[in-house]
Amino acid sequence: GLKDKILMEDYRNMLRQVLGGRTSCNQIAAQRSMSHHTVRRALRLAREAELTVERLDELGDAEIRKLFYPYSRTVDFIE
């Protein structure tokens, strides 16, 4: 629903910052009111997936969700 859409948009924006490499994980976490562990995990997962900003822009919300929650059994919503 809408909450998922907002959450994935938050993750997308956070990933964009992480991939930009100009801001530390702690700074990103503070700016976005997220745990620094969440931001560090995002950085690790992005590196493992060889994610780039360009590829991030091509991914849908369901694909981003799968990157963070690969074993989630949630039903994908229509974008």
Short mmCIF file of N, CA, C and O in Angstrom, two decimals:
data_model
loop_
_atom_site.label_atom_id
_atom_site.label_comp_id
_atom_site.label_asym_id
_atom_site.label_seq_id
_atom_site.Cartn_x
_atom_site.Cartn_y
_atom_site.Cartn_z
N GLY A 1 0.81 -1.18 0.00
CA GLY A 1 0.00 0.00 0.00
C GLY A 1 0.87 1.26 0.00
O GLY A 1 2.04 1.23 -0.35
N LEU A 2 0.27 2.32 0.44
CA LEU A 2 0.94 3.62 0.47
C LEU A 2 2.16 3.59 1.38
O LEU A 2 3.21 4.15 1.05
N LYS A 3 2.04 2.91 2.55
CA LYS A 3 3.18 2.83 3.47
C LYS A 3 4.38 2.17 2.79
O LYS A 3 5.50 2.62 2.94
N ASP A 4 4.15 1.08 2.05
CA ASP A 4 5.23 0.41 1.31
C ASP A 4 5.84 1.35 0.29
O ASP A 4 7.05 1.38 0.11
N LYS A 5 5.01 2.13 -0.39
CA LYS A 5 5.49 3.05 -1.42
C LYS A 5 6.41 4.09 -0.79
O LYS A 5 7.48 4.39 -1.30
N ILE A 6 5.99 4.64 0.36
CA ILE A 6 6.81 5.63 1.05
C ILE A 6 8.10 4.99 1.54
O ILE A 6 9.18 5.54 1.36
N LEU A 7 8.02 3.81 2.12
CA LEU A 7 9.20 3.12 2.62
C LEU A 7 10.19 2.86 1.49
O LEU A 7 11.38 3.12 1.64
N MET A 8 9.72 2.37 0.36
CA MET A 8 10.63 2.08 -0.75
C MET A 8 11.21 3.37 -1.32
O MET A 8 12.36 3.40 -1.73
N GLU A 9 10.45 4.44 -1.31
CA GLU A 9 10.98 5.73 -1.77
C GLU A 9 12.08 6.20 -0.81
O GLU A 9 13.10 6.74 -1.24
N ASP A 10 11.87 6.00 0.49
CA ASP A 10 12.90 6.33 1.48
C ASP A 10 14.17 5.52 1.22
O ASP A 10 15.28 6.05 1.26
N TYR A 11 14.01 4.22 0.98
CA TYR A 11 15.15 3.36 0.69
C TYR A 11 15.84 3.78 -0.60
O TYR A 11 17.06 3.81 -0.68
N ARG A 12 15.05 4.10 -1.61
CA ARG A 12 15.63 4.52 -2.90
C ARG A 12 16.47 5.79 -2.70
O ARG A 12 17.60 5.87 -3.19
N ASN A 13 15.95 6.76 -1.98
CA ASN A 13 16.68 8.00 -1.74
C ASN A 13 17.91 7.77 -0.88
O ASN A 13 18.97 8.35 -1.12
N MET A 14 17.80 6.91 0.12
CA MET A 14 18.94 6.59 0.96
C MET A 14 20.01 5.88 0.14
O MET A 14 21.20 6.18 0.25
N LEU A 15 19.60 4.95 -0.71
CA LEU A 15 20.55 4.25 -1.58
C LEU A 15 21.25 5.23 -2.52
O LEU A 15 22.45 5.09 -2.77
N ARG A 16 20.52 6.18 -3.03
CA ARG A 16 21.11 7.17 -3.92
C ARG A 16 22.24 7.92 -3.18
O ARG A 16 23.31 8.14 -3.73
N GLN A 17 21.99 8.27 -1.92
CA GLN A 17 23.02 8.94 -1.12
C GLN A 17 24.21 8.01 -0.85
O GLN A 17 25.36 8.41 -0.97
N VAL A 18 23.91 6.77 -0.48
CA VAL A 18 24.96 5.78 -0.19
C VAL A 18 25.84 5.58 -1.42
O VAL A 18 27.07 5.58 -1.32
N LEU A 19 25.21 5.43 -2.57
CA LEU A 19 25.96 5.18 -3.80
C LEU A 19 26.74 6.41 -4.25
O LEU A 19 27.75 6.29 -4.93
N GLY A 20 26.27 7.59 -3.86
CA GLY A 20 26.97 8.81 -4.20
C GLY A 20 28.32 8.91 -3.53
O GLY A 20 29.24 9.53 -4.05
N GLY A 21 28.46 8.27 -2.36
CA GLY A 21 29.73 8.18 -1.68
C GLY A 21 30.27 9.46 -1.07
O GLY A 21 31.41 9.50 -0.61
N ARG A 22 29.49 10.51 -1.05
CA ARG A 22 30.00 11.78 -0.52
C ARG A 22 29.61 12.01 0.93
O ARG A 22 30.07 12.95 1.56
N THR A 23 28.73 11.17 1.45
CA THR A 23 28.23 11.33 2.81
C THR A 23 28.45 10.04 3.57
O THR A 23 28.22 8.95 3.03
N SER A 24 28.88 10.13 4.82
CA SER A 24 29.13 8.92 5.62
C SER A 24 27.81 8.25 5.99
O SER A 24 26.74 8.87 5.99
N CYS A 25 27.90 6.97 6.29
CA CYS A 25 26.71 6.22 6.70
C CYS A 25 26.06 6.84 7.93
O CYS A 25 24.84 6.92 8.02
N ASN A 26 26.89 7.29 8.89
CA ASN A 26 26.34 7.91 10.10
C ASN A 26 25.61 9.22 9.77
O ASN A 26 24.56 9.50 10.34
N GLN A 27 26.17 10.00 8.85
CA GLN A 27 25.52 11.26 8.46
C GLN A 27 24.20 10.99 7.75
O GLN A 27 23.19 11.66 8.00
N ILE A 28 24.20 10.01 6.85
CA ILE A 28 22.96 9.65 6.14
C ILE A 28 21.91 9.18 7.13
O ILE A 28 20.75 9.58 7.06
N ALA A 29 22.31 8.35 8.07
CA ALA A 29 21.37 7.84 9.08
C ALA A 29 20.76 8.99 9.88
O ALA A 29 19.54 9.02 10.10
N ALA A 30 21.59 9.92 10.29
CA ALA A 30 21.09 11.06 11.07
C ALA A 30 20.15 11.93 10.24
O ALA A 30 19.09 12.34 10.72
N GLN A 31 20.50 12.18 8.99
CA GLN A 31 19.67 13.01 8.11
C GLN A 31 18.32 12.37 7.85
O GLN A 31 17.31 13.06 7.73
N ARG A 32 18.30 11.05 7.76
CA ARG A 32 17.08 10.34 7.37
C ARG A 32 16.35 9.69 8.54
O ARG A 32 15.38 8.96 8.34
N SER A 33 16.83 9.94 9.76
CA SER A 33 16.22 9.35 10.96
C SER A 33 16.14 7.84 10.85
O SER A 33 15.11 7.22 11.11
N MET A 34 17.24 7.24 10.39
CA MET A 34 17.35 5.79 10.26
C MET A 34 18.49 5.32 11.14
O MET A 34 19.36 6.09 11.52
N SER A 35 18.49 4.05 11.42
CA SER A 35 19.60 3.44 12.13
C SER A 35 20.83 3.42 11.22
O SER A 35 20.71 3.15 10.02
N HIS A 36 22.01 3.69 11.78
CA HIS A 36 23.22 3.61 10.95
C HIS A 36 23.47 2.18 10.52
O HIS A 36 24.09 1.94 9.50
N HIS A 37 22.93 1.21 11.27
CA HIS A 37 23.05 -0.19 10.87
C HIS A 37 22.27 -0.45 9.58
O HIS A 37 22.73 -1.19 8.71
N THR A 38 21.11 0.18 9.44
CA THR A 38 20.31 0.05 8.23
C THR A 38 21.07 0.62 7.03
O THR A 38 21.11 0.01 5.96
N VAL A 39 21.70 1.76 7.23
CA VAL A 39 22.43 2.40 6.15
C VAL A 39 23.66 1.57 5.77
O VAL A 39 23.94 1.36 4.59
N ARG A 40 24.38 1.06 6.76
CA ARG A 40 25.55 0.22 6.48
C ARG A 40 25.13 -1.07 5.76
O ARG A 40 25.82 -1.52 4.84
N ARG A 41 24.01 -1.63 6.17
CA ARG A 41 23.50 -2.84 5.51
C ARG A 41 23.15 -2.52 4.05
O ARG A 41 23.46 -3.30 3.14
N ALA A 42 22.54 -1.37 3.83
CA ALA A 42 22.20 -0.95 2.47
C ALA A 42 23.45 -0.83 1.62
O ALA A 42 23.48 -1.28 0.47
N LEU A 43 24.50 -0.25 2.18
CA LEU A 43 25.75 -0.09 1.46
C LEU A 43 26.34 -1.46 1.11
O LEU A 43 26.75 -1.70 -0.02
N ARG A 44 26.32 -2.37 2.07
CA ARG A 44 26.85 -3.72 1.83
C ARG A 44 26.04 -4.44 0.75
O ARG A 44 26.61 -5.02 -0.19
N LEU A 45 24.72 -4.37 0.85
CA LEU A 45 23.88 -5.05 -0.14
C LEU A 45 24.03 -4.42 -1.53
O LEU A 45 24.05 -5.14 -2.53
N ALA A 46 24.16 -3.11 -1.57
CA ALA A 46 24.33 -2.42 -2.85
C ALA A 46 25.65 -2.85 -3.50
O ALA A 46 25.71 -3.10 -4.71
N ARG A 47 26.69 -2.94 -2.69
CA ARG A 47 27.99 -3.38 -3.23
C ARG A 47 27.93 -4.82 -3.71
O ARG A 47 28.46 -5.15 -4.78
N GLU A 48 27.29 -5.68 -2.93
CA GLU A 48 27.17 -7.10 -3.31
C GLU A 48 26.39 -7.24 -4.62
O GLU A 48 26.70 -8.11 -5.43
N ALA A 49 25.39 -6.39 -4.81
CA ALA A 49 24.56 -6.45 -6.02
C ALA A 49 25.18 -5.64 -7.16
O ALA A 49 24.59 -5.56 -8.24
N GLU A 50 26.35 -5.03 -6.90
CA GLU A 50 27.01 -4.18 -7.90
C GLU A 50 26.04 -3.11 -8.42
O GLU A 50 25.99 -2.82 -9.61
N LEU A 51 25.30 -2.54 -7.49
CA LEU A 51 24.29 -1.54 -7.82
C LEU A 51 24.95 -0.19 -8.10
O LEU A 51 25.89 0.21 -7.42
N THR A 52 24.47 0.47 -9.11
CA THR A 52 24.90 1.83 -9.44
C THR A 52 23.68 2.74 -9.37
O THR A 52 22.54 2.26 -9.36
N VAL A 53 23.92 4.04 -9.35
CA VAL A 53 22.81 5.00 -9.34
C VAL A 53 21.95 4.81 -10.59
O VAL A 53 20.72 4.82 -10.52
N GLU A 54 22.61 4.59 -11.73
CA GLU A 54 21.87 4.40 -12.98
C GLU A 54 20.97 3.16 -12.90
O GLU A 54 19.81 3.19 -13.32
N ARG A 55 21.51 2.07 -12.36
CA ARG A 55 20.71 0.85 -12.24
C ARG A 55 19.60 1.03 -11.22
O ARG A 55 18.49 0.53 -11.40
N LEU A 56 19.89 1.75 -10.14
CA LEU A 56 18.88 2.03 -9.12
C LEU A 56 17.67 2.70 -9.74
O LEU A 56 16.53 2.36 -9.43
N ASP A 57 17.92 3.66 -10.64
CA ASP A 57 16.82 4.38 -11.27
C ASP A 57 15.98 3.49 -12.18
O ASP A 57 14.84 3.82 -12.48
N GLU A 58 16.54 2.36 -12.59
CA GLU A 58 15.81 1.41 -13.44
C GLU A 58 14.98 0.42 -12.64
O GLU A 58 14.10 -0.23 -13.18
N LEU A 59 15.29 0.28 -11.35
CA LEU A 59 14.61 -0.71 -10.52
C LEU A 59 13.25 -0.21 -10.04
O LEU A 59 13.11 0.96 -9.68
N GLY A 60 12.30 -1.11 -10.01
CA GLY A 60 11.00 -0.81 -9.43
C GLY A 60 11.03 -1.03 -7.93
O GLY A 60 11.99 -1.58 -7.38
N ASP A 61 9.97 -0.63 -7.25
CA ASP A 61 9.89 -0.79 -5.80
C ASP A 61 10.00 -2.26 -5.39
O ASP A 61 10.66 -2.58 -4.40
N ALA A 62 9.37 -3.15 -6.15
CA ALA A 62 9.41 -4.58 -5.81
C ALA A 62 10.84 -5.12 -5.88
O ALA A 62 11.25 -5.93 -5.05
N GLU A 63 11.61 -4.64 -6.84
CA GLU A 63 13.00 -5.09 -6.97
C GLU A 63 13.88 -4.55 -5.84
O GLU A 63 14.76 -5.25 -5.34
N ILE A 64 13.62 -3.34 -5.42
CA ILE A 64 14.35 -2.78 -4.29
C ILE A 64 13.99 -3.55 -3.02
O ILE A 64 14.86 -3.89 -2.22
N ARG A 65 12.71 -3.82 -2.84
CA ARG A 65 12.27 -4.59 -1.67
C ARG A 65 12.96 -5.96 -1.66
O ARG A 65 13.42 -6.42 -0.62
N LYS A 66 13.05 -6.60 -2.81
CA LYS A 66 13.68 -7.91 -2.89
C LYS A 66 15.17 -7.84 -2.55
O LYS A 66 15.72 -8.77 -1.96
N LEU A 67 15.82 -6.73 -2.89
CA LEU A 67 17.23 -6.54 -2.54
C LEU A 67 17.40 -6.53 -1.02
O LEU A 67 18.32 -7.15 -0.49
N PHE A 68 16.50 -5.84 -0.32
CA PHE A 68 16.61 -5.72 1.14
C PHE A 68 15.98 -6.88 1.88
O PHE A 68 16.43 -7.25 2.95
N TYR A 69 14.92 -7.42 1.34
CA TYR A 69 14.18 -8.49 2.01
C TYR A 69 13.99 -9.66 1.05
O TYR A 69 12.88 -9.94 0.61
N PRO A 70 15.07 -10.37 0.72
CA PRO A 70 14.98 -11.42 -0.31
C PRO A 70 14.07 -12.59 0.06
O PRO A 70 13.56 -13.26 -0.82
N TYR A 71 13.84 -12.80 1.34
CA TYR A 71 13.02 -13.94 1.75
C TYR A 71 11.63 -13.53 2.20
O TYR A 71 10.88 -14.34 2.72
N SER A 72 11.28 -12.27 1.97
CA SER A 72 9.97 -11.79 2.37
C SER A 72 8.89 -12.45 1.52
O SER A 72 9.05 -12.67 0.32
N ARG A 73 7.80 -12.76 2.16
CA ARG A 73 6.70 -13.41 1.45
C ARG A 73 5.58 -12.42 1.15
O ARG A 73 4.45 -12.82 0.89
N THR A 74 5.89 -11.14 1.19
CA THR A 74 4.85 -10.13 0.92
C THR A 74 4.47 -10.17 -0.55
O THR A 74 5.28 -10.48 -1.42
N VAL A 75 3.24 -9.86 -0.81
CA VAL A 75 2.75 -9.81 -2.19
C VAL A 75 3.20 -8.49 -2.79
O VAL A 75 3.06 -7.43 -2.21
N ASP A 76 3.78 -8.57 -3.97
CA ASP A 76 4.20 -7.35 -4.66
C ASP A 76 2.97 -6.57 -5.09
O ASP A 76 2.00 -7.14 -5.55
N PHE A 77 3.04 -5.28 -4.94
CA PHE A 77 1.93 -4.44 -5.36
C PHE A 77 2.21 -3.89 -6.75
O PHE A 77 3.34 -3.87 -7.21
N ILE A 78 1.17 -3.44 -7.40
CA ILE A 78 1.32 -2.88 -8.75
C ILE A 78 1.86 -1.47 -8.61
O ILE A 78 1.34 -0.67 -7.83
N GLU A 79 2.91 -1.19 -9.36
CA GLU A 79 3.53 0.14 -9.28
C GLU A 79 2.76 1.13 -10.13
O GLU A 79 2.18 0.83 -11.09
#
